[in-house]
Short mmCIF file of the C-alpha atoms (twelve columns), coordinates in Angstrom:
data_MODEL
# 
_entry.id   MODEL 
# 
loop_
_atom_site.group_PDB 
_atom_site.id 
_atom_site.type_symbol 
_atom_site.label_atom_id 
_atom_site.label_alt_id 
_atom_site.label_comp_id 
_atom_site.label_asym_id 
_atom_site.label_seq_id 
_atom_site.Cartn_x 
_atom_site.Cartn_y 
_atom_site.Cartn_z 
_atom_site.pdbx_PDB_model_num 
ATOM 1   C CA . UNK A 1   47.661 148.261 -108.581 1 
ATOM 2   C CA . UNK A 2   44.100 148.845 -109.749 1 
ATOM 3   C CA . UNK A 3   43.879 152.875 -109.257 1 
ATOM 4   C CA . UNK A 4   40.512 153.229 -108.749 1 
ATOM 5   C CA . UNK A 5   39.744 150.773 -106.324 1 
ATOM 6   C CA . UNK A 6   42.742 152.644 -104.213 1 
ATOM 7   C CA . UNK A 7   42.152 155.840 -104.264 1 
ATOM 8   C CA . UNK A 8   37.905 154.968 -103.267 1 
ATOM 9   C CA . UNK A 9   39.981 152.927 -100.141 1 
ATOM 10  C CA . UNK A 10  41.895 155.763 -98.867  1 
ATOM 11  C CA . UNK A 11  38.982 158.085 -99.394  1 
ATOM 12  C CA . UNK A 12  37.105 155.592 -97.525  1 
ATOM 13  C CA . UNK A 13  39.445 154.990 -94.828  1 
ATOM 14  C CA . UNK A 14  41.272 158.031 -94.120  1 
ATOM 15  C CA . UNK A 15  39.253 161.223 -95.499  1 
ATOM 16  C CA . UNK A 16  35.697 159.895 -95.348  1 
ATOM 17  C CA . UNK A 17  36.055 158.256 -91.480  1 
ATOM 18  C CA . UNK A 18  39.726 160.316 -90.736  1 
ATOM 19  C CA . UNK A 19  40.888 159.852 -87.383  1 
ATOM 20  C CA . UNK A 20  41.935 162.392 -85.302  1 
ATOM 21  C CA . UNK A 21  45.998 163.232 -86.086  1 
ATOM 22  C CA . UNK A 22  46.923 164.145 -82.637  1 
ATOM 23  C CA . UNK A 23  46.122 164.740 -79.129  1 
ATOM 24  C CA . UNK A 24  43.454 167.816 -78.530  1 
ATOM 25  C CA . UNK A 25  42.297 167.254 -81.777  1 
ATOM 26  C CA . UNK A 26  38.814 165.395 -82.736  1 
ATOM 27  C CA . UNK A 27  36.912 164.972 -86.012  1 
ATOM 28  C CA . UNK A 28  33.417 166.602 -86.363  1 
ATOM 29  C CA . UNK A 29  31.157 165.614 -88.946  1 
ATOM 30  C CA . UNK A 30  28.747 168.034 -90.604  1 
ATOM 31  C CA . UNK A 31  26.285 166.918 -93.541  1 
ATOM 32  C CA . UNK A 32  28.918 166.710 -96.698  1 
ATOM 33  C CA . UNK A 33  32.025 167.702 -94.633  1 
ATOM 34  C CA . UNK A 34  34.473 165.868 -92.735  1 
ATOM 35  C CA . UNK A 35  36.806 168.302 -90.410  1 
ATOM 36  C CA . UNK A 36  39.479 168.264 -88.222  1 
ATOM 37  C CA . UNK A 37  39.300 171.235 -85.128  1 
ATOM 38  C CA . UNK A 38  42.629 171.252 -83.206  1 
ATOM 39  C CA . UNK A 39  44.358 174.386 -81.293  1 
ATOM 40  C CA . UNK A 40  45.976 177.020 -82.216  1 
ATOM 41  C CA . UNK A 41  49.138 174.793 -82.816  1 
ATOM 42  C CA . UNK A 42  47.498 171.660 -84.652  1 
ATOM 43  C CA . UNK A 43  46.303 171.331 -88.155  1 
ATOM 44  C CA . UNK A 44  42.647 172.514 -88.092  1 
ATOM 45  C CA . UNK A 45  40.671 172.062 -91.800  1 
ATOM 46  C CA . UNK A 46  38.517 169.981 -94.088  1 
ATOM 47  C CA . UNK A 47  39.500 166.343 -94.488  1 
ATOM 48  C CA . UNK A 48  36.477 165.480 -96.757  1 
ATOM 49  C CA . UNK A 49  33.677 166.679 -98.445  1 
ATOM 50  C CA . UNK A 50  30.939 165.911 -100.986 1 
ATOM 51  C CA . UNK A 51  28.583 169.143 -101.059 1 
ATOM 52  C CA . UNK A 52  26.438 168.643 -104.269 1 
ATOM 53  C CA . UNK A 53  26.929 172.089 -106.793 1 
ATOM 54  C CA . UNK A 54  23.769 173.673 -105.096 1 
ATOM 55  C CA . UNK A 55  24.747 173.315 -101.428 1 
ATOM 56  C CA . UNK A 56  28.590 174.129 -101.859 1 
ATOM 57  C CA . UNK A 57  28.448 177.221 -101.389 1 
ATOM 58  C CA . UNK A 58  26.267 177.367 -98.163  1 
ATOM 59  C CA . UNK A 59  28.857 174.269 -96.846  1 
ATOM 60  C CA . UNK A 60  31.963 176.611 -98.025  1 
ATOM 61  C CA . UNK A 61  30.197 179.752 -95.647  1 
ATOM 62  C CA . UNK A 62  29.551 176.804 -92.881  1 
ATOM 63  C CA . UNK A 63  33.089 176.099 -92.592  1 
ATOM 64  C CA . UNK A 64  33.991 179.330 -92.379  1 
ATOM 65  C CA . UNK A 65  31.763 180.143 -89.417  1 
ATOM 66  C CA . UNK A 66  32.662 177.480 -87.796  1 
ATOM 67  C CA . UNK A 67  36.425 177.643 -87.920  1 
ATOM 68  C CA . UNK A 68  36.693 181.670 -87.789  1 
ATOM 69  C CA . UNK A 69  33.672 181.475 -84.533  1 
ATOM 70  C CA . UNK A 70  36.892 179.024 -82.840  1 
ATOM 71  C CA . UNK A 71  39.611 182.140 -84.047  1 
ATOM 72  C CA . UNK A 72  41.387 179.491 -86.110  1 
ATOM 73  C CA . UNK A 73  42.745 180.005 -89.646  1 
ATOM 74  C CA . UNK A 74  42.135 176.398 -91.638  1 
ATOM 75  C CA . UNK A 75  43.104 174.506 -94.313  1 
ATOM 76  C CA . UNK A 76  40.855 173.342 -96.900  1 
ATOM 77  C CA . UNK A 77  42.491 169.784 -98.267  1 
ATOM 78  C CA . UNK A 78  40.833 169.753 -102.372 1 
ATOM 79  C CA . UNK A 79  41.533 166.707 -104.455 1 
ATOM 80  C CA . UNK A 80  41.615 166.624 -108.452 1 
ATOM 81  C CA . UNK A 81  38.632 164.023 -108.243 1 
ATOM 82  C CA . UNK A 82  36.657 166.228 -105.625 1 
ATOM 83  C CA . UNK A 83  33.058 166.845 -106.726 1 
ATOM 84  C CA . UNK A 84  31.735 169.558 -107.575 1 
ATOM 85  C CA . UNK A 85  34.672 169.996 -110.543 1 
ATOM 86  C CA . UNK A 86  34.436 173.477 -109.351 1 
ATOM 87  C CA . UNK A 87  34.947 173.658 -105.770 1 
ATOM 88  C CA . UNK A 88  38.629 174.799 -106.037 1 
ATOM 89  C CA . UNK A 89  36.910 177.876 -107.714 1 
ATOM 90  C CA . UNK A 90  34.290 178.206 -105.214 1 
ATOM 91  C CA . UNK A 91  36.857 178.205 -102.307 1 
ATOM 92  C CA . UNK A 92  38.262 181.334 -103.936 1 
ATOM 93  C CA . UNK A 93  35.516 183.187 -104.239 1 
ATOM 94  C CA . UNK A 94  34.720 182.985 -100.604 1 
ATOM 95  C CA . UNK A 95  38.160 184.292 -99.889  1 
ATOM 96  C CA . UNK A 96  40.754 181.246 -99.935  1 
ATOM 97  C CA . UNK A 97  43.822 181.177 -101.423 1 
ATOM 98  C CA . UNK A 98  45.472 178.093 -103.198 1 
ATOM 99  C CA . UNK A 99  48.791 177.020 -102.399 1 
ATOM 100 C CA . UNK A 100 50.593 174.993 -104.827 1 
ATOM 101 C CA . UNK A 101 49.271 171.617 -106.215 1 
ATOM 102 C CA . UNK A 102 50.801 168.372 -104.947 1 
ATOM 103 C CA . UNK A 103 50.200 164.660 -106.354 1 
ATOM 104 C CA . UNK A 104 48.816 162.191 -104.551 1 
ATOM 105 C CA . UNK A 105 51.021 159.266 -104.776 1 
ATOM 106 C CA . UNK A 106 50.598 155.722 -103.175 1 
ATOM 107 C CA . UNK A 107 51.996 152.912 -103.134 1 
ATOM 108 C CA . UNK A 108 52.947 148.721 -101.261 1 
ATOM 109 C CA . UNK A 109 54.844 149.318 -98.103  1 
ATOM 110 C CA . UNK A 110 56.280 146.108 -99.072  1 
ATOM 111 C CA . UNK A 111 57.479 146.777 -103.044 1 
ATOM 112 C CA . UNK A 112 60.667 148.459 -104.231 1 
ATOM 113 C CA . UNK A 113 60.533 151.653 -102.665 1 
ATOM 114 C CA . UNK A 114 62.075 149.760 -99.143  1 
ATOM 115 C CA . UNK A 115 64.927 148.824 -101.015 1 
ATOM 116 C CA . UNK A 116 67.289 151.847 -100.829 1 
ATOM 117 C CA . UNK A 117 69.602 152.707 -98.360  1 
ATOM 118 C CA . UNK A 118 71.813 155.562 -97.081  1 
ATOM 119 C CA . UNK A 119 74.648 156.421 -98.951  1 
ATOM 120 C CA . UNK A 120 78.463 156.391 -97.301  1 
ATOM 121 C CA . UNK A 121 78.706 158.081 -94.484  1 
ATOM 122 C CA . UNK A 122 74.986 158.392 -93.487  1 
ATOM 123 C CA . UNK A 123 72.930 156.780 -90.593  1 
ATOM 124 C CA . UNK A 124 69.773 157.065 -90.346  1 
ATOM 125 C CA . UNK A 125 68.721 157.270 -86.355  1 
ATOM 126 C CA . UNK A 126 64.789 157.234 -84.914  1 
ATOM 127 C CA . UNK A 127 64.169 160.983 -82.656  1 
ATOM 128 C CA . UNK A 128 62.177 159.621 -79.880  1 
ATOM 129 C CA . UNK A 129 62.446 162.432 -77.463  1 
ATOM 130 C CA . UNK A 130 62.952 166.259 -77.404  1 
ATOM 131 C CA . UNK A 131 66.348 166.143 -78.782  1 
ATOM 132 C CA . UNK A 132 65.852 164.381 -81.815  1 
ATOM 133 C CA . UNK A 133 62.768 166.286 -82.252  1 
ATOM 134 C CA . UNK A 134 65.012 169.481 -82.529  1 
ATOM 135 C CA . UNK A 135 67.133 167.509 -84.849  1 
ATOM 136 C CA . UNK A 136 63.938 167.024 -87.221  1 
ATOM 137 C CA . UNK A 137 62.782 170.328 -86.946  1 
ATOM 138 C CA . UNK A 138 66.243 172.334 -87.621  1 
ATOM 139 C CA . UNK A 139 66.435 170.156 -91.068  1 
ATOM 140 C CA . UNK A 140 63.053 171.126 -91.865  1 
ATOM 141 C CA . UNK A 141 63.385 174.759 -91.508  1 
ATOM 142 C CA . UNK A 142 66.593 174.648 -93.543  1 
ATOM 143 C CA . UNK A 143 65.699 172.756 -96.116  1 
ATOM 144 C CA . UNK A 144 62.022 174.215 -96.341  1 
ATOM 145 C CA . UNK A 145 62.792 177.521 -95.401  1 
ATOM 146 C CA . UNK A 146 60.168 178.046 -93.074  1 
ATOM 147 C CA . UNK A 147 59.473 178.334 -89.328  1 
ATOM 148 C CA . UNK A 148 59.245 174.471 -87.623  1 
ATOM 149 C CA . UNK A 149 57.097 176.223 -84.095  1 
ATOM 150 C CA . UNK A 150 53.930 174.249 -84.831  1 
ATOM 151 C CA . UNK A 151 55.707 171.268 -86.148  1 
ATOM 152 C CA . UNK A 152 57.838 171.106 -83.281  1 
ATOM 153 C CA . UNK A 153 54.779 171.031 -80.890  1 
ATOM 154 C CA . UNK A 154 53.158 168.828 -82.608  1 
ATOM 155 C CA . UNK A 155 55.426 166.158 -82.533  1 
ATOM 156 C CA . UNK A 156 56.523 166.493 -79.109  1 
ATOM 157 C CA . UNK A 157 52.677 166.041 -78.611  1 
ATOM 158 C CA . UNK A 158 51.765 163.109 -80.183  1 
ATOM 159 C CA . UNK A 159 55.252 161.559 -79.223  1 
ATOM 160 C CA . UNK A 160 54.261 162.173 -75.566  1 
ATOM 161 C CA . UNK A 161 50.639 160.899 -76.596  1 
ATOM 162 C CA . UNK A 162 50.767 158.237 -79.043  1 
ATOM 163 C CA . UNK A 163 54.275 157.486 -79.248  1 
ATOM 164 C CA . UNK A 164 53.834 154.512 -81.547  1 
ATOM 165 C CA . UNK A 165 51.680 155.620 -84.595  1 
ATOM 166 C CA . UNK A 166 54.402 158.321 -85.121  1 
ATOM 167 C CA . UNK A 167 57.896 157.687 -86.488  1 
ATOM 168 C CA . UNK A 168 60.346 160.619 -86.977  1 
ATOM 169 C CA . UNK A 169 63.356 159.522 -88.727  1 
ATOM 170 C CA . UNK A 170 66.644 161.920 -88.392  1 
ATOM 171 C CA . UNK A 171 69.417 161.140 -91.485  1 
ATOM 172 C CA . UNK A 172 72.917 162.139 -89.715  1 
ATOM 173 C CA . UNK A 173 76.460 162.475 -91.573  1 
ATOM 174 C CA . UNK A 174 78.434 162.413 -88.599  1 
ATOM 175 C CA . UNK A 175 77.003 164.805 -86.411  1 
ATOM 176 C CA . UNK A 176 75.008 166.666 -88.828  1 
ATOM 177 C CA . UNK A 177 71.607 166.241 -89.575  1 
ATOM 178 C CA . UNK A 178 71.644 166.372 -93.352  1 
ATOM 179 C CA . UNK A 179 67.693 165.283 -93.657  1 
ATOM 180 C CA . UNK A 180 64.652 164.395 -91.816  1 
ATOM 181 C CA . UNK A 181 61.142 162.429 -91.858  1 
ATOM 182 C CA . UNK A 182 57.849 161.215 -90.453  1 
ATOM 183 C CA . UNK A 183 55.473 158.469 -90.823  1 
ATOM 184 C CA . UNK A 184 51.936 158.951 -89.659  1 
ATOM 185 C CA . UNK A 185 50.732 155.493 -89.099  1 
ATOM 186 C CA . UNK A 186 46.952 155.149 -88.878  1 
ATOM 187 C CA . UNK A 187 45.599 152.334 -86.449  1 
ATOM 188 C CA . UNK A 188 42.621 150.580 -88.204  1 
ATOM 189 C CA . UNK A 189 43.937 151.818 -91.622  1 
ATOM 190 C CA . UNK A 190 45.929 149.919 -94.499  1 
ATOM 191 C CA . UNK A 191 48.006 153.426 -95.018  1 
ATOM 192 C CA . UNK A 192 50.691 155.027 -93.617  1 
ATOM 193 C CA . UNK A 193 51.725 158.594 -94.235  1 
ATOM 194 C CA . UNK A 194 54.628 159.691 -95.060  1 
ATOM 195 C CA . UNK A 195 55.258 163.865 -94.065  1 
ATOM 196 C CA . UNK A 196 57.747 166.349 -94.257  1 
ATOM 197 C CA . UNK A 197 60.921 164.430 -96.103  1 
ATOM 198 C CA . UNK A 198 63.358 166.946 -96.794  1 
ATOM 199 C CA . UNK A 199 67.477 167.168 -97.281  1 
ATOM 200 C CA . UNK A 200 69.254 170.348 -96.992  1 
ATOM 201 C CA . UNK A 201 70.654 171.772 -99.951  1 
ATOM 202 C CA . UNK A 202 74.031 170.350 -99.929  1 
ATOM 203 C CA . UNK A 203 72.931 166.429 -99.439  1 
ATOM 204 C CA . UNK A 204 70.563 166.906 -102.292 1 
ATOM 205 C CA . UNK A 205 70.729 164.473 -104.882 1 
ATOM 206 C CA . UNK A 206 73.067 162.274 -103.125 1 
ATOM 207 C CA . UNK A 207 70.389 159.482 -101.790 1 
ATOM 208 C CA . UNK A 208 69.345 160.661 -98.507  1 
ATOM 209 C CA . UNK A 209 65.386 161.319 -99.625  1 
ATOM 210 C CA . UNK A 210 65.200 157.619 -101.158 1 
ATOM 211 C CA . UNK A 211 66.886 156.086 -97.936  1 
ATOM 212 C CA . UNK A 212 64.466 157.691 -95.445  1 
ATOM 213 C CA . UNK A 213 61.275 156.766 -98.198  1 
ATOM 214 C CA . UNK A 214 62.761 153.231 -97.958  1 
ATOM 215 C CA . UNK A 215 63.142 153.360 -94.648  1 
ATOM 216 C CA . UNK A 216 59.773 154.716 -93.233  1 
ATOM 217 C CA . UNK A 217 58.087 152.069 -95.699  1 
ATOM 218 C CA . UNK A 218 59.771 149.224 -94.138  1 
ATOM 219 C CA . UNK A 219 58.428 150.313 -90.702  1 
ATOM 220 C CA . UNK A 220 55.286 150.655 -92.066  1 
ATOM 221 C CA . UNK A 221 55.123 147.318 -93.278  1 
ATOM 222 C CA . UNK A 222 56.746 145.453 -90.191  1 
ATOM 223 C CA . UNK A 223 53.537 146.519 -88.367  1 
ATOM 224 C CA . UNK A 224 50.871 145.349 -91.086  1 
ATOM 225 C CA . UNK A 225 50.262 148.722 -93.456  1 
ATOM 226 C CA . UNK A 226 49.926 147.521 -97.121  1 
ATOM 227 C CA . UNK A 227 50.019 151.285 -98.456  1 
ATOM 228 C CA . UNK A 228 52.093 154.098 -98.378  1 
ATOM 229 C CA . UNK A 229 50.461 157.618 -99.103  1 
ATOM 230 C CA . UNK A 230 52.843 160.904 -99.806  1 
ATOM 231 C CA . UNK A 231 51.415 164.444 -101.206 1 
ATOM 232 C CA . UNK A 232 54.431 165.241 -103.377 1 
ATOM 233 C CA . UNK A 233 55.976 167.619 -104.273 1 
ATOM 234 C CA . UNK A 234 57.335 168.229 -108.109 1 
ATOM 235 C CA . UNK A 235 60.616 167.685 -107.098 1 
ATOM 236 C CA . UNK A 236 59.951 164.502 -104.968 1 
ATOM 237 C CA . UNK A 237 57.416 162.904 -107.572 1 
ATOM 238 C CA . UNK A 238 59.693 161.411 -110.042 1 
ATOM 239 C CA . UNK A 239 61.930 159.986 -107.219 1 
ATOM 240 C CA . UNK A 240 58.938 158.223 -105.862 1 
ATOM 241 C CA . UNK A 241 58.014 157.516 -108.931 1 
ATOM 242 C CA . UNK A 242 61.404 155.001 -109.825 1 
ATOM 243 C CA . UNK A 243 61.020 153.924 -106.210 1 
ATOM 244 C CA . UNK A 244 56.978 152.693 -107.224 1 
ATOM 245 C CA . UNK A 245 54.404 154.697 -106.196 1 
ATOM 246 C CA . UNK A 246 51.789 155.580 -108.018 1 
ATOM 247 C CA . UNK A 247 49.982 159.215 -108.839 1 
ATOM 248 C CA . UNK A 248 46.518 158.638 -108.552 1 
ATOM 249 C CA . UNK A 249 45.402 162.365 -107.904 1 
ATOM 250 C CA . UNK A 250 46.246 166.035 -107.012 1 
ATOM 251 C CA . UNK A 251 45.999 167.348 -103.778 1 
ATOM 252 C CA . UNK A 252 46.039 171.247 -103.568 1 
ATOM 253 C CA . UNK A 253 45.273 173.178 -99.993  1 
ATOM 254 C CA . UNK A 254 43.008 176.272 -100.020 1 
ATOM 255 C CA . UNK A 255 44.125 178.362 -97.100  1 
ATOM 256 C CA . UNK A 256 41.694 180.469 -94.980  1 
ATOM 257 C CA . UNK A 257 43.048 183.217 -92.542  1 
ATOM 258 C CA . UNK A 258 46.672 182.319 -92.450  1 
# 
């Protein structure tokens, strides 16, 4: 995989002209910024942007009126290649704060990482209605520890919507739901996304994480995506990592109002 040439496409394709992740939402562009405005519910924040080091700060205050004039709190999506170097720093002085870095990590829909499958005792069924949506969202909270309200909305929304550029994938040992994920498919894109994986503690370790990566990439690629794209975590990079994805950046959200 040439590195460069990958991480310009998905700039290109889905920061630089992003689509719109769900229903209610829309993309505005403003000079150097690219942002998403959803409700209260939806993922409002900055998708893209390429301020040079003298209007940065006047873009940062910008985004800030704009969002906080709507009464939303936003997310401000900075990447390790970002210009200007210092934006991360920039963000904080204007009263962000960072969450924890993630790596961007990409990779073919079609290599090794759609090879693995569940271990014994695990199926791995699709959640195409509210049920299954509950299914996705108890896993979540459990193995995440935090409250699934928005992310249940959201994908009862877009199934409701746009049923087919969303896949939510619910890993059951018997009746249990031991793990959970979605791919975010993008329609004139080469990527999909792949959000929210997560096992609860006791299935950790055992396979369940590589099974629904393997599984959500060979969706992908059965309708035409050549690329997968995760933000991962430290504990899921080295498993995507033996399954063939690549790092080819950091990713680290600067929260404003939440």
């Amino acid at each position: 995989m040439d590195h460069a040439a990958v991480l310009a496409l998905y700039d290109r394709e889905m920061r630089e002209n992003a689509r719109p992740d769900g229903p209610g939402a829309r993309i505005e562009r403003a000079g150097a910024v690219v942002r998403q405005v959803a409700d209260a519910q939806g993922w409002n924040g900055v998708l893209w942007s390429r301020p040079d080091a003298a209007g940065a700060d006047l873009a940062i205050r910008d985004q800030i009126d704009r969002f906080t004039g709507l009464g939303r709190d936003f997310e401000w999506k900075v990447y390790g290649h970002d210009e200007p170097a210092d934006l991360g720093d920039r963000l904080l002085a204007a009263g962000f704060r960072a969450e924890p870095e993630e790596t961007l990590m990409i990779g073919e829909a079609a290599g090794p990482v759609s090879a693995a499958e569940p271990p014994a005792g695990v199926r791995l069924v699709r959640a195409t209605d509210p049920a299954g949506v509950d299914l996705v969202v108890d896993v979540h909270e459990r193995a995440f520890g935090t409250d699934g309200t928005r992310l249940r909305h959201r994908l009862l929304a877009r199934l409701a919507a746009d049923p087919g550029t969303l896949v939510a994938v619910v890993a059951l040992a018997g009746a249990e739901p031991v793990g959970a994920a979605r791919t975010e498919l993008v329609p004139g894109t080469r990527f999909a996304g792949l959000w929210g994986g997560g096992t609860v503690e006791a299935w950790r370790g055992r396979g369940v994480y590589r099974a629904l990566v393997a599984h959500r990439a060979r969706v992908a690629a059965a309708q035409g995506y050549r690329y997968l794209q995760v933000d991962a975590s430290p504990l899921s990079r080295p498993i995507l990592a033996r399954l063939g994805l690549h790092a080819l950046s950091t990713t680290t959200p600067y929260l404003y109002g939440v």
